[in-house]
Amino acid sequence: MFSIKRIKDDLIWVGANDRRLAMFEGVYSVPFGVSYNSYILLDEKTVLFDTVDKAVRQRFEENVAEALGTRTLDYLVIQHMEPDHTAAIKDVITKYPEAKVVCNVKTLEMIGQFFEYDIGARALIVKENDTLDTGRHKLNFIMAPMVHWPEVMVTYDSTDKILFSADAFGCFGALNGAIFADEVDFEKDYMNEARRYYANIVGKYGDQAEALLKKCSAFQIEMICPLHGFAWRNHIGSFMSKYMLWSNYAPEDYGVMIAYATVYGNTENAAEILSAKLRDRGIKTQMFDVSVTPASDVVAAAFRWSHLVFASTTYNAGIFVTMEALISDLTAHNIQNRTVAIIENGSWAPTSGGLIREQMEKCKNMNILENTVSIRSGLKQAQLAELESMADAIAETLPATGKNKKIEEDSVKMDSIDSKALNKLSYGLFVLTAKDGEKDNGCIINTVTQIANPPLRISIAANKANYTCGMILKTGEFNVYILSESAPFRIFQQFGFRSGKDTEKFADSSYDVRAANGIRYVPEHTNSVICAKVAESSDQGSHILFVADVTQAFVLSDERSVTYQYYFDNIKPKPQPQKEEKKGFVCKICGYVLEGEKLPEDFVCPLCKHGASDFEPM
Ligand code: FEO
C-alpha cells in the first residue's frame, strides 16, 4: 500500500524508509534507519526527482503511481547517481516510456557504467544554470560536483523557492511519519545524525560544499528537499549556518573530544583522569572508546569540537588498530583547524604518540600540543602532573569558560557599561511599518512594550536615523508585526540592513497585505500584528519614544516570537574563520582541487581522469 506525504498542493514525497539496513554504504551504522527521498511535482508537466534504493523499490512504485493518479510522468530528474537513489530508474522508464530523463553529461556517462540500458534519445542533457519550464514552475539546474559524487546537481524551483538539494542538507534517520524537520525535536533527536551524515558523507569535500552554499546564497530559499532526512521549511538559516561551519572545518563548540584505544584499561584510565581535570576547569568533554564506538560517530564529534585528544596504546609497534583506523578516517575526511593533544602507552616501546602526531601534522592548520604524555603500562602518580599540564595547555587555548574563567575583580568597573548585558533583556525583534502617501516603508526594531490597559497603549522606540521614524512623526500611525522563530535571515537583511530612503523595502515581498489603517505587513514568519496611532512622542537622544493607542491587533500563528537572543543563536549567520585565500585550479567535471600557481599541461585529474583542459582557475 502506498505511503506518501503531501508537501505542497502540487509537491508530494514519494520516498520510503528503511529501518533494516545495518550499514549505510556498507560502513555507516544507521541505528535510527534512513529515508530515501523522492519527490513528484504535479505541474502542467509532471516531474519525478530521483528514485530510491533497491530495498524500497516496491513501496516507491506504489507511491509514484498514487501520486500521479491518472496522469503519466513527463520528466525524471536524476540529480545523483549513487545507487541508493537510482535503483528504480529502470522501473520508471519502463513504466513511463514517454518520460524524458533530465540529467547532465556526467550522469549520462554513469548511467552507462551502472546499467545495461541506454537512455539515449530520452535524455534531456542540462548544464549549469539551464532551466526547464514545467508550466507554473521553472526549474533551474545547478551543478554541485563532489557534494558527494562528481555528477551531483541540485535543482532550484524559482516559482516556489524550493531547493531540491540532493545529498546536501541530508540526515540519517527514518522519517517516522513526519516530513518536515520542524515536526520533530531536530536539535535534540536528529542534529547528531545530521552532523554524522555531513561529516562522513560530504565531510571530505568542504570546498565543494562551500561552493554550493555560495551558489545557493544567490537564491531566496523557502524550502529544502534533500535526498535523505527531513525537508526544511523553517529555521533554514540556522541549518545552513551549521553547513557553513562544517564546510569550513570550523568547530561548532568549544570543548574536547577524547578518543581512546585501550587493551586492558590503562590508557582509558589516563583519558578519564584528563577528562576529569578538564571538567574541573569548566571545559566540556566527550569521550569515546574507539574500539566500541562506530568510527562515524567519532568523526562527527571531531567535526563538532574545537579540541581533539587521542590516547592510544602501542600495538605491533604501531598505533592500536582501531585508533589507526580512526586517524586514517579523520585525515581522509580532511579534518583541520583543531587543537590536538596526544597520550600514548607502550609497555616496552611506546610509538603510537609519534605516529599519531605524524598523521595529524599532515592535516591543515592543526595546533598540536608539544608534550605527549607517554605511559609505560599504567599511569603512575608522578605522572599526574603531566596530565595536569596537558589540561592547563588545553585550557589556555580555549576561551575562559565556567570555573576556568578567572574573574579579575578590578576588571568589572562599577561605572562601565557592557552593552551585551542589555542584550540579555528579552527583547523581541519586530518589523515596524509606516505609510506616507504612496510610500511604504519598514525597519527592524527591538523595543515594543504594552504600557497600559485601558487605554490599550504600547510604546516603541525608533531610531531617528530610520526613514520609518520620520514617516511616523509625520503621519502619526504605524504597524508593528511580531516576527516568529521561523523568520529567515533575509527578513532582517531586507528591513534592517538598508535604508528606505533609497530602496523599496517591500520590492521582494510576494504579499501586498494591509491592515485597516492601510499600512503594510507581511503575513509569513509573523505571529501577530499590532496597529497603533501615536498619542505622544518624546526625543530620547538617538531614538524617538512613541506612546501609541492600539487600533487593531490580530494573531496569525501560534509560532513562538523570536527574541534577540534567539536571533543571535539561531538566525544570524555566525562569523566564519578567515580562510587563507587559496590559489589553484578546480576540475569542472568532478570538483577536484589542485592547489598551486600552475596547472601542468599534462595534468590528469586523479579522481575523474579528465585532462588539464577541463580545469579552471579557482
Ligand atoms: Fe544517498 Fe550520495 O547518496
XYZ file of C-alpha atoms and ligand atoms in Angstrom:
621
model
C 0.000 0.000 0.000
C 1.306 3.473 -0.868
C 2.561 5.800 1.866
C 3.039 9.330 0.576
C 3.248 12.773 2.177
C 1.929 15.949 0.613
C 4.472 18.747 0.956
C 2.601 21.382 -1.036
C -0.564 21.241 -3.135
C 1.471 20.152 -6.133
C 4.500 18.541 -4.476
C 4.401 15.051 -2.976
C 7.044 12.988 -1.187
C 7.069 9.508 -2.712
C 10.144 8.135 -0.924
C 10.387 5.387 1.651
C 12.113 4.499 4.916
C 14.441 1.609 5.663
C 14.968 0.528 9.268
C 16.554 -2.834 8.452
C 19.708 -1.561 6.835
C 22.633 -2.494 9.060
C 25.317 -0.408 7.366
C 24.676 2.538 5.051
C 27.146 2.413 2.157
C 28.450 -0.731 3.870
C 30.241 1.320 6.515
C 27.991 3.720 8.464
C 25.645 2.311 11.077
C 22.113 3.681 10.884
C 20.527 2.732 14.223
C 17.552 5.012 13.562
C 17.123 3.913 9.943
C 17.358 6.049 6.850
C 14.944 7.579 4.380
C 15.350 7.578 0.619
C 13.556 10.685 -0.555
C 11.970 11.196 -3.921
C 9.524 13.921 -4.877
C 6.847 14.339 -7.521
C 5.881 17.748 -8.828
C 2.415 17.857 -10.375
C 2.626 20.842 -12.678
C 1.287 21.075 -16.242
C 4.090 18.584 -16.791
C 4.848 16.026 -14.103
C 8.350 15.707 -12.705
C 9.914 12.990 -10.546
C 13.069 13.971 -8.657
C 15.314 10.899 -8.295
C 14.308 7.375 -7.375
C 15.234 5.175 -4.380
C 17.316 2.263 -3.108
C 16.519 -1.285 -4.200
C 15.357 -2.130 -0.651
C 12.261 0.063 -1.016
C 11.516 -0.184 -4.739
C 8.107 -1.722 -4.319
C 6.797 0.934 -1.911
C 8.268 3.616 -4.164
C 6.490 2.250 -7.209
C 3.167 2.266 -5.345
C 3.841 5.813 -4.129
C 4.647 7.156 -7.575
C 1.516 5.534 -9.048
C -0.665 7.005 -6.301
C 0.854 10.481 -6.584
C 0.429 10.550 -10.365
C -3.116 9.177 -10.265
C -4.399 9.081 -13.817
C -1.526 11.177 -15.135
C 1.675 9.949 -16.698
C 5.230 11.011 -15.955
C 6.803 13.656 -18.190
C 10.256 14.072 -16.624
C 12.588 12.097 -14.382
C 15.307 14.384 -12.990
C 18.400 12.465 -11.898
C 20.386 14.640 -9.520
C 22.684 11.960 -8.135
C 23.735 8.561 -9.494
C 24.558 6.772 -6.245
C 22.605 3.509 -6.294
C 20.574 4.381 -3.185
C 18.800 6.903 -5.442
C 18.877 5.185 -8.799
C 17.840 1.574 -8.219
C 14.386 2.219 -9.634
C 15.354 4.177 -12.764
C 14.732 1.200 -14.989
C 11.297 0.570 -13.422
C 10.354 4.205 -14.005
C 11.498 4.485 -17.607
C 9.897 1.159 -18.445
C 6.562 2.050 -16.870
C 6.531 5.615 -18.272
C 8.056 5.252 -21.757
C 7.261 8.857 -22.691
C 9.187 10.318 -19.764
C 12.316 12.323 -20.584
C 15.349 11.790 -18.372
C 16.813 15.131 -17.246
C 20.481 14.811 -16.300
C 23.943 16.170 -17.013
C 26.636 14.662 -19.215
C 28.473 13.083 -16.314
C 25.270 11.435 -15.117
C 24.604 10.044 -18.575
C 28.077 8.545 -18.583
C 27.474 6.965 -15.181
C 24.127 5.514 -16.254
C 26.120 3.654 -18.892
C 28.568 2.449 -16.241
C 25.966 1.195 -13.798
C 23.311 -0.185 -16.128
C 22.942 -2.046 -19.373
C 20.070 0.042 -20.684
C 20.518 3.064 -22.894
C 18.713 6.303 -22.038
C 19.680 7.537 -25.489
C 17.124 9.770 -27.152
C 15.157 10.183 -23.947
C 17.936 12.133 -22.276
C 17.485 15.862 -21.834
C 21.016 16.999 -21.050
C 21.338 20.042 -18.828
C 24.290 22.107 -17.676
C 24.910 24.869 -15.154
C 22.023 27.364 -14.987
C 19.886 25.616 -17.612
C 16.194 25.844 -16.903
C 13.119 23.754 -17.536
C 9.609 25.221 -17.599
C 7.015 22.738 -16.471
C 4.000 25.081 -16.562
C 3.746 27.168 -13.398
C 7.172 26.079 -12.189
C 10.586 26.982 -13.505
C 13.376 24.580 -12.574
C 16.990 25.791 -12.526
C 19.773 23.225 -12.591
C 22.898 23.933 -10.570
C 25.950 21.681 -10.715
C 27.307 20.566 -7.336
C 30.267 18.311 -8.187
C 31.639 16.228 -5.299
C 28.758 17.016 -2.980
C 29.030 13.970 -2.826
C 29.869 12.471 -6.260
C 31.165 14.260 -9.378
C 27.866 14.174 -11.285
C 25.727 15.694 -8.497
C 23.457 18.565 -9.395
C 20.732 20.312 -7.439
C 17.529 21.901 -8.682
C 16.093 25.244 -7.641
C 12.395 25.756 -8.262
C 12.305 29.530 -8.612
C 8.499 29.588 -8.568
C 8.016 28.174 -5.079
C 11.609 28.878 -3.976
C 12.379 25.238 -3.240
C 15.868 23.781 -3.371
C 15.982 20.086 -4.255
C 19.390 19.680 -2.691
C 20.486 16.082 -3.487
C 22.845 14.893 -0.709
C 23.324 18.379 0.751
C 21.294 19.087 3.910
C 20.597 15.373 4.320
C 20.349 13.458 7.563
C 20.406 9.865 8.737
C 17.271 8.570 10.442
C 13.909 7.336 9.175
C 11.209 9.991 8.970
C 8.755 8.173 11.243
C 5.677 9.718 9.663
C 6.940 13.306 9.660
C 8.284 15.081 6.601
C 9.486 18.475 7.916
C 12.330 18.994 10.388
C 10.102 21.297 12.429
C 7.727 18.400 13.168
C 10.358 16.732 15.373
C 12.784 17.901 18.043
C 15.557 18.120 15.473
C 18.183 19.676 17.708
C 17.764 17.003 20.379
C 16.945 13.918 18.316
C 18.499 14.448 14.886
C 21.246 17.075 14.914
C 23.869 14.475 15.715
C 22.586 12.316 12.853
C 22.749 15.329 10.514
C 26.305 16.069 11.632
C 27.259 12.392 11.306
C 25.755 12.329 7.828
C 27.566 15.506 6.735
C 30.948 14.669 8.269
C 31.084 11.143 6.892
C 29.362 11.525 3.527
C 30.329 15.037 2.442
C 32.969 16.000 5.036
C 35.926 15.393 2.756
C 34.578 17.871 0.229
C 34.337 21.037 2.308
C 35.474 23.320 -0.536
C 32.865 21.868 -2.864
C 30.108 22.087 -0.214
C 31.113 25.694 0.421
C 30.979 26.417 -3.318
C 27.415 25.070 -3.391
C 26.458 27.213 -0.379
C 27.808 30.256 -2.205
C 25.751 29.423 -5.285
C 22.678 28.903 -3.101
C 23.142 32.255 -1.395
C 22.029 33.859 -4.666
C 18.586 32.280 -4.238
C 15.749 33.001 -1.895
C 15.166 29.558 -0.399
C 11.937 28.861 1.423
C 12.138 25.090 1.424
C 14.862 22.475 1.104
C 14.075 18.949 -0.073
C 17.122 16.659 0.335
C 17.552 13.037 -0.705
C 17.806 11.779 2.887
C 16.127 13.010 6.046
C 13.651 15.791 6.640
C 12.605 18.621 4.385
C 13.127 22.131 5.762
C 10.593 24.969 5.673
C 11.558 26.722 8.925
C 14.895 27.540 10.557
C 16.602 27.148 7.183
C 19.144 29.847 8.083
C 20.068 28.046 11.255
C 20.684 24.717 9.489
C 22.598 26.478 6.713
C 24.830 28.122 9.285
C 25.736 24.616 10.535
C 26.684 23.765 6.947
C 28.820 26.900 6.739
C 30.737 25.792 9.835
C 31.074 22.193 8.722
C 32.182 23.029 5.188
C 34.792 25.409 6.603
C 36.000 22.757 9.068
C 35.256 25.293 11.781
C 34.340 23.778 15.159
C 30.778 24.215 16.347
C 31.560 24.085 20.060
C 34.470 24.805 22.316
C 35.297 21.576 24.111
C 37.388 18.448 23.918
C 36.707 15.173 22.165
C 38.763 12.458 23.862
C 39.111 9.334 21.726
C 40.990 6.464 23.303
C 42.050 2.942 22.348
C 42.783 0.696 25.267
C 43.540 -3.018 25.712
C 43.490 -3.557 29.496
C 42.047 -0.205 30.601
C 45.274 1.668 31.472
C 45.096 4.064 28.534
C 41.402 4.572 29.258
C 42.348 5.398 32.860
C 44.682 8.200 31.706
C 41.988 9.519 29.362
C 39.420 9.507 32.202
C 41.769 11.396 34.512
C 42.474 14.007 31.835
C 38.752 14.375 31.207
C 38.127 14.928 34.934
C 40.860 17.564 35.061
C 39.357 19.350 32.062
C 35.912 19.244 33.680
C 37.467 20.754 36.835
C 38.444 23.659 34.606
C 34.869 24.011 33.332
C 35.688 22.542 29.935
C 33.181 20.299 28.148
C 34.431 16.851 27.155
C 33.050 13.927 25.180
C 34.798 10.558 25.444
C 34.837 7.651 23.013
C 36.299 4.183 23.287
C 37.150 3.831 19.614
C 37.085 0.043 19.813
C 33.371 0.026 20.576
C 32.008 3.276 19.135
C 31.446 3.278 15.372
C 34.037 5.480 13.699
C 31.317 7.570 12.052
C 30.222 8.836 15.494
C 33.773 9.794 16.403
C 34.374 11.514 13.050
C 31.162 13.507 13.579
C 32.288 14.510 17.078
C 35.642 15.622 15.664
C 33.729 17.944 13.306
C 31.872 19.321 16.321
C 34.524 20.015 18.960
C 37.387 22.507 18.869
C 39.935 20.225 20.585
C 40.829 16.594 19.968
C 42.729 14.303 22.327
C 43.929 10.939 21.034
C 45.021 8.387 23.620
C 46.296 5.111 22.234
C 48.210 2.106 23.307
C 51.020 0.828 21.089
C 50.294 -2.370 19.186
C 52.553 -4.289 16.811
C 54.985 -1.390 17.123
C 52.326 0.969 15.782
C 49.075 2.688 16.657
C 46.416 0.365 18.104
C 44.355 -0.973 15.226
C 41.041 0.789 15.963
C 42.781 4.096 16.658
C 44.816 3.737 13.487
C 41.579 3.271 11.542
C 40.063 6.346 13.187
C 43.097 8.535 12.485
C 43.095 7.425 8.891
C 39.349 8.102 8.660
C 39.784 11.602 10.078
C 42.612 12.508 7.725
C 40.620 11.093 4.799
C 37.733 13.358 5.816
C 40.079 16.339 5.739
C 39.791 17.262 9.414
C 41.563 20.566 10.051
C 41.637 23.701 12.226
C 41.778 21.844 15.543
C 43.976 21.814 18.644
C 45.275 18.301 19.290
C 46.803 16.619 22.346
C 48.220 13.100 22.448
C 48.612 10.405 25.101
C 50.493 7.222 24.230
C 51.004 3.962 26.052
C 53.511 1.170 25.467
C 54.941 -1.380 27.853
C 58.348 -1.654 26.196
C 58.474 0.668 23.165
C 55.712 3.293 23.025
C 55.445 4.567 19.431
C 51.762 5.356 18.992
C 52.084 9.013 20.040
C 54.737 9.853 17.467
C 52.831 8.078 14.725
C 49.576 9.888 15.571
C 51.486 13.181 15.583
C 52.889 12.409 12.118
C 49.398 11.829 10.762
C 47.927 14.920 12.405
C 50.765 17.068 11.060
C 49.568 16.209 7.561
C 46.204 17.869 8.277
C 45.821 21.584 7.654
C 46.061 24.178 10.364
C 46.396 21.882 13.370
C 47.795 23.160 16.644
C 49.388 20.009 18.055
C 50.394 20.481 21.684
C 54.041 19.785 22.124
C 54.139 17.453 25.109
C 52.847 13.945 24.534
C 52.046 12.150 27.783
C 53.837 8.821 27.487
C 52.777 5.954 29.749
C 54.663 2.722 30.382
C 51.893 0.175 31.014
C 49.996 2.074 33.713
C 49.837 5.709 34.786
C 51.922 6.428 37.889
C 51.132 9.058 40.497
C 54.189 11.042 39.478
C 52.676 11.436 36.017
C 49.509 13.129 37.240
C 51.383 16.403 36.937
C 51.864 15.718 33.218
C 48.120 15.304 32.747
C 47.625 18.429 34.840
C 49.948 20.312 32.472
C 48.133 18.899 29.451
C 44.812 20.074 30.902
C 46.351 23.518 31.513
C 47.741 23.669 27.995
C 44.318 22.788 26.558
C 42.598 25.326 28.818
C 44.996 28.047 27.664
C 43.881 27.562 24.089
C 40.181 27.841 24.975
C 38.197 30.972 25.738
C 37.623 31.243 29.504
C 34.649 29.116 30.459
C 32.870 28.229 33.677
C 35.244 27.561 36.555
C 38.148 28.114 34.251
C 37.238 31.752 33.980
C 39.186 33.790 36.459
C 37.326 36.993 37.021
C 39.718 39.775 37.898
C 37.820 41.809 40.462
C 39.015 45.136 39.243
C 38.175 44.211 35.644
C 34.485 44.926 36.333
C 34.334 48.637 36.897
C 31.166 49.841 38.511
C 30.782 52.659 36.027
C 31.468 50.562 32.895
C 28.678 49.680 30.506
C 28.816 46.466 28.556
C 26.035 46.664 26.000
C 25.969 42.854 25.891
C 24.453 42.886 29.394
C 21.477 44.783 27.975
C 21.135 42.202 25.225
C 20.244 39.717 27.957
C 16.929 41.515 28.357
C 14.326 39.511 26.485
C 13.965 41.928 23.656
C 11.970 40.744 20.728
C 12.532 41.600 17.119
C 9.785 43.317 15.210
C 9.149 44.937 11.881
C 7.858 48.491 12.232
C 5.980 49.722 9.151
C 4.521 53.058 8.119
C 2.992 54.689 5.068
C 3.398 58.238 3.805
C 1.294 58.893 0.720
C 2.239 56.186 -1.775
C 5.471 55.312 0.011
C 5.530 52.170 2.162
C 8.469 51.539 4.419
C 9.622 49.383 7.311
C 12.547 48.754 9.635
C 13.573 46.348 12.369
C 13.127 47.445 15.986
C 13.639 45.620 19.268
C 11.570 47.596 21.744
C 7.812 47.256 21.862
C 6.087 47.214 25.244
C 2.485 47.253 26.362
C 2.357 50.040 28.933
C -1.337 50.433 29.802
C -4.803 48.886 29.508
C -7.121 50.750 29.485
C -6.402 52.651 27.411
C -4.612 49.883 25.492
C -1.304 51.556 24.813
C 2.101 50.455 23.649
C 5.416 52.210 23.469
C 8.011 51.760 20.780
C 11.422 53.317 20.291
C 12.523 54.065 16.732
C 15.953 55.275 15.706
C 15.811 58.820 14.390
C 18.108 57.808 11.554
C 15.480 55.388 10.273
C 13.328 56.670 7.467
C 10.324 54.925 9.070
C 10.758 57.031 12.211
C 10.395 60.239 10.194
C 7.308 58.866 8.458
C 5.651 58.105 11.816
C 6.477 61.565 13.130
C 4.725 62.935 10.048
C 1.711 60.603 9.830
C 1.209 59.523 13.461
C 0.427 55.908 12.562
C 2.317 52.630 12.341
C 2.077 48.853 12.437
C 4.315 46.512 14.335
C 4.420 42.886 13.337
C 5.986 40.337 15.622
C 8.426 38.018 13.907
C 8.340 34.327 14.743
C 11.297 31.978 15.239
C 10.942 30.706 11.677
C 11.924 34.131 10.302
C 14.863 33.673 7.926
C 17.898 35.953 7.984
C 16.833 37.548 4.704
C 13.948 39.338 6.509
C 16.446 41.009 8.815
C 18.563 41.901 5.804
C 15.515 43.176 3.920
C 14.283 45.505 6.680
C 17.358 46.050 8.801
C 20.425 46.397 6.619
C 19.420 49.106 4.156
C 17.588 52.378 4.169
C 14.107 53.021 2.834
C 15.387 56.395 1.607
C 16.994 54.774 -1.398
C 15.397 51.321 -1.599
C 11.935 49.878 -1.826
C 11.823 47.568 1.189
C 8.803 45.601 0.001
C 10.105 45.095 -3.534
C 10.953 41.422 -2.895
C 7.769 40.637 -0.998
C 5.234 38.381 -2.643
C 2.499 39.806 -0.366
C 0.714 43.133 -0.602
C -1.326 42.917 2.563
C -2.509 45.909 4.563
C -4.182 46.329 7.935
C -7.297 48.509 8.373
C -5.087 51.620 8.633
C -3.735 50.935 5.117
C -0.232 50.198 6.368
C 1.506 47.064 5.094
C 2.584 43.967 6.936
C 3.931 40.616 5.712
C 1.925 37.621 6.951
C 4.675 34.999 6.664
C 7.021 34.381 9.613
C 4.808 36.745 11.602
C 2.742 35.581 14.545
C 0.767 38.761 15.185
C 0.197 42.302 14.046
C -0.442 45.396 16.156
C -1.655 48.640 14.575
C -1.369 51.882 16.517
C -1.965 55.642 16.464
C 0.594 57.893 18.166
C -0.640 59.617 21.350
C 2.653 61.150 22.454
C 6.228 61.212 21.350
C 9.432 62.355 23.009
C 13.001 62.795 21.907
C 15.280 60.354 23.755
C 18.572 61.162 22.040
C 19.228 58.610 19.316
C 15.608 57.418 19.365
C 12.108 58.812 19.415
C 9.874 57.182 22.003
C 6.337 56.832 20.712
C 3.431 56.099 23.023
C 0.513 54.921 20.923
C -3.082 53.696 21.208
C -3.677 50.259 19.732
C -6.273 50.496 16.968
C -6.194 46.898 15.735
C -4.366 43.703 16.771
C -4.589 40.192 15.427
C -2.842 36.843 15.727
C -1.625 34.992 12.621
C 0.031 31.911 14.096
C 0.975 30.112 17.311
C 4.660 30.121 16.457
C 6.943 31.458 19.162
C 8.120 35.041 18.906
C 11.747 35.483 18.033
C 13.830 37.020 20.813
C 17.031 38.961 20.423
C 18.921 36.024 21.934
C 17.258 33.507 19.608
C 18.166 35.670 16.631
C 21.836 35.676 17.587
C 21.904 31.979 18.454
C 19.925 30.574 15.556
C 19.272 33.017 12.729
C 22.170 35.403 12.302
C 24.959 33.565 10.451
C 27.988 33.073 12.671
C 31.204 34.817 11.676
C 33.387 32.490 9.692
C 37.033 31.971 10.458
C 39.231 33.767 7.985
C 40.192 31.358 5.269
C 43.505 31.579 3.677
C 42.997 32.760 0.091
C 43.745 29.677 -1.956
C 45.225 29.603 -5.403
C 44.634 26.669 -7.635
C 42.510 25.018 -10.243
C 39.263 23.121 -9.952
C 38.143 20.278 -12.167
C 34.915 21.273 -13.930
C 33.931 17.645 -14.159
C 34.350 16.345 -10.619
C 35.334 19.315 -8.472
C 38.825 18.034 -7.615
C 41.010 20.915 -6.430
C 44.651 21.205 -7.403
C 46.256 23.840 -5.214
C 49.126 25.911 -6.559
C 50.013 28.634 -9.026
C 50.471 26.466 -12.108
C 48.469 23.797 -13.861
C 50.803 21.435 -15.742
C 49.635 20.922 -19.323
C 49.743 17.163 -18.957
C 47.935 17.143 -15.646
C 45.297 14.414 -15.300
C 42.601 14.627 -12.615
C 43.253 11.820 -10.111
C 39.509 11.467 -9.492
C 37.791 11.588 -12.869
C 40.840 11.266 -15.147
C 39.983 14.349 -17.245
C 42.869 16.422 -18.504
C 44.071 19.981 -17.843
C 41.606 21.447 -20.367
C 38.764 20.522 -18.013
C 40.233 22.599 -15.174
C 39.517 26.234 -14.438
C 41.212 28.670 -12.022
C 39.621 28.848 -8.551
Fe 22.421 8.816 -0.684
Fe 25.463 10.150 -2.136
O 23.794 9.414 -1.772
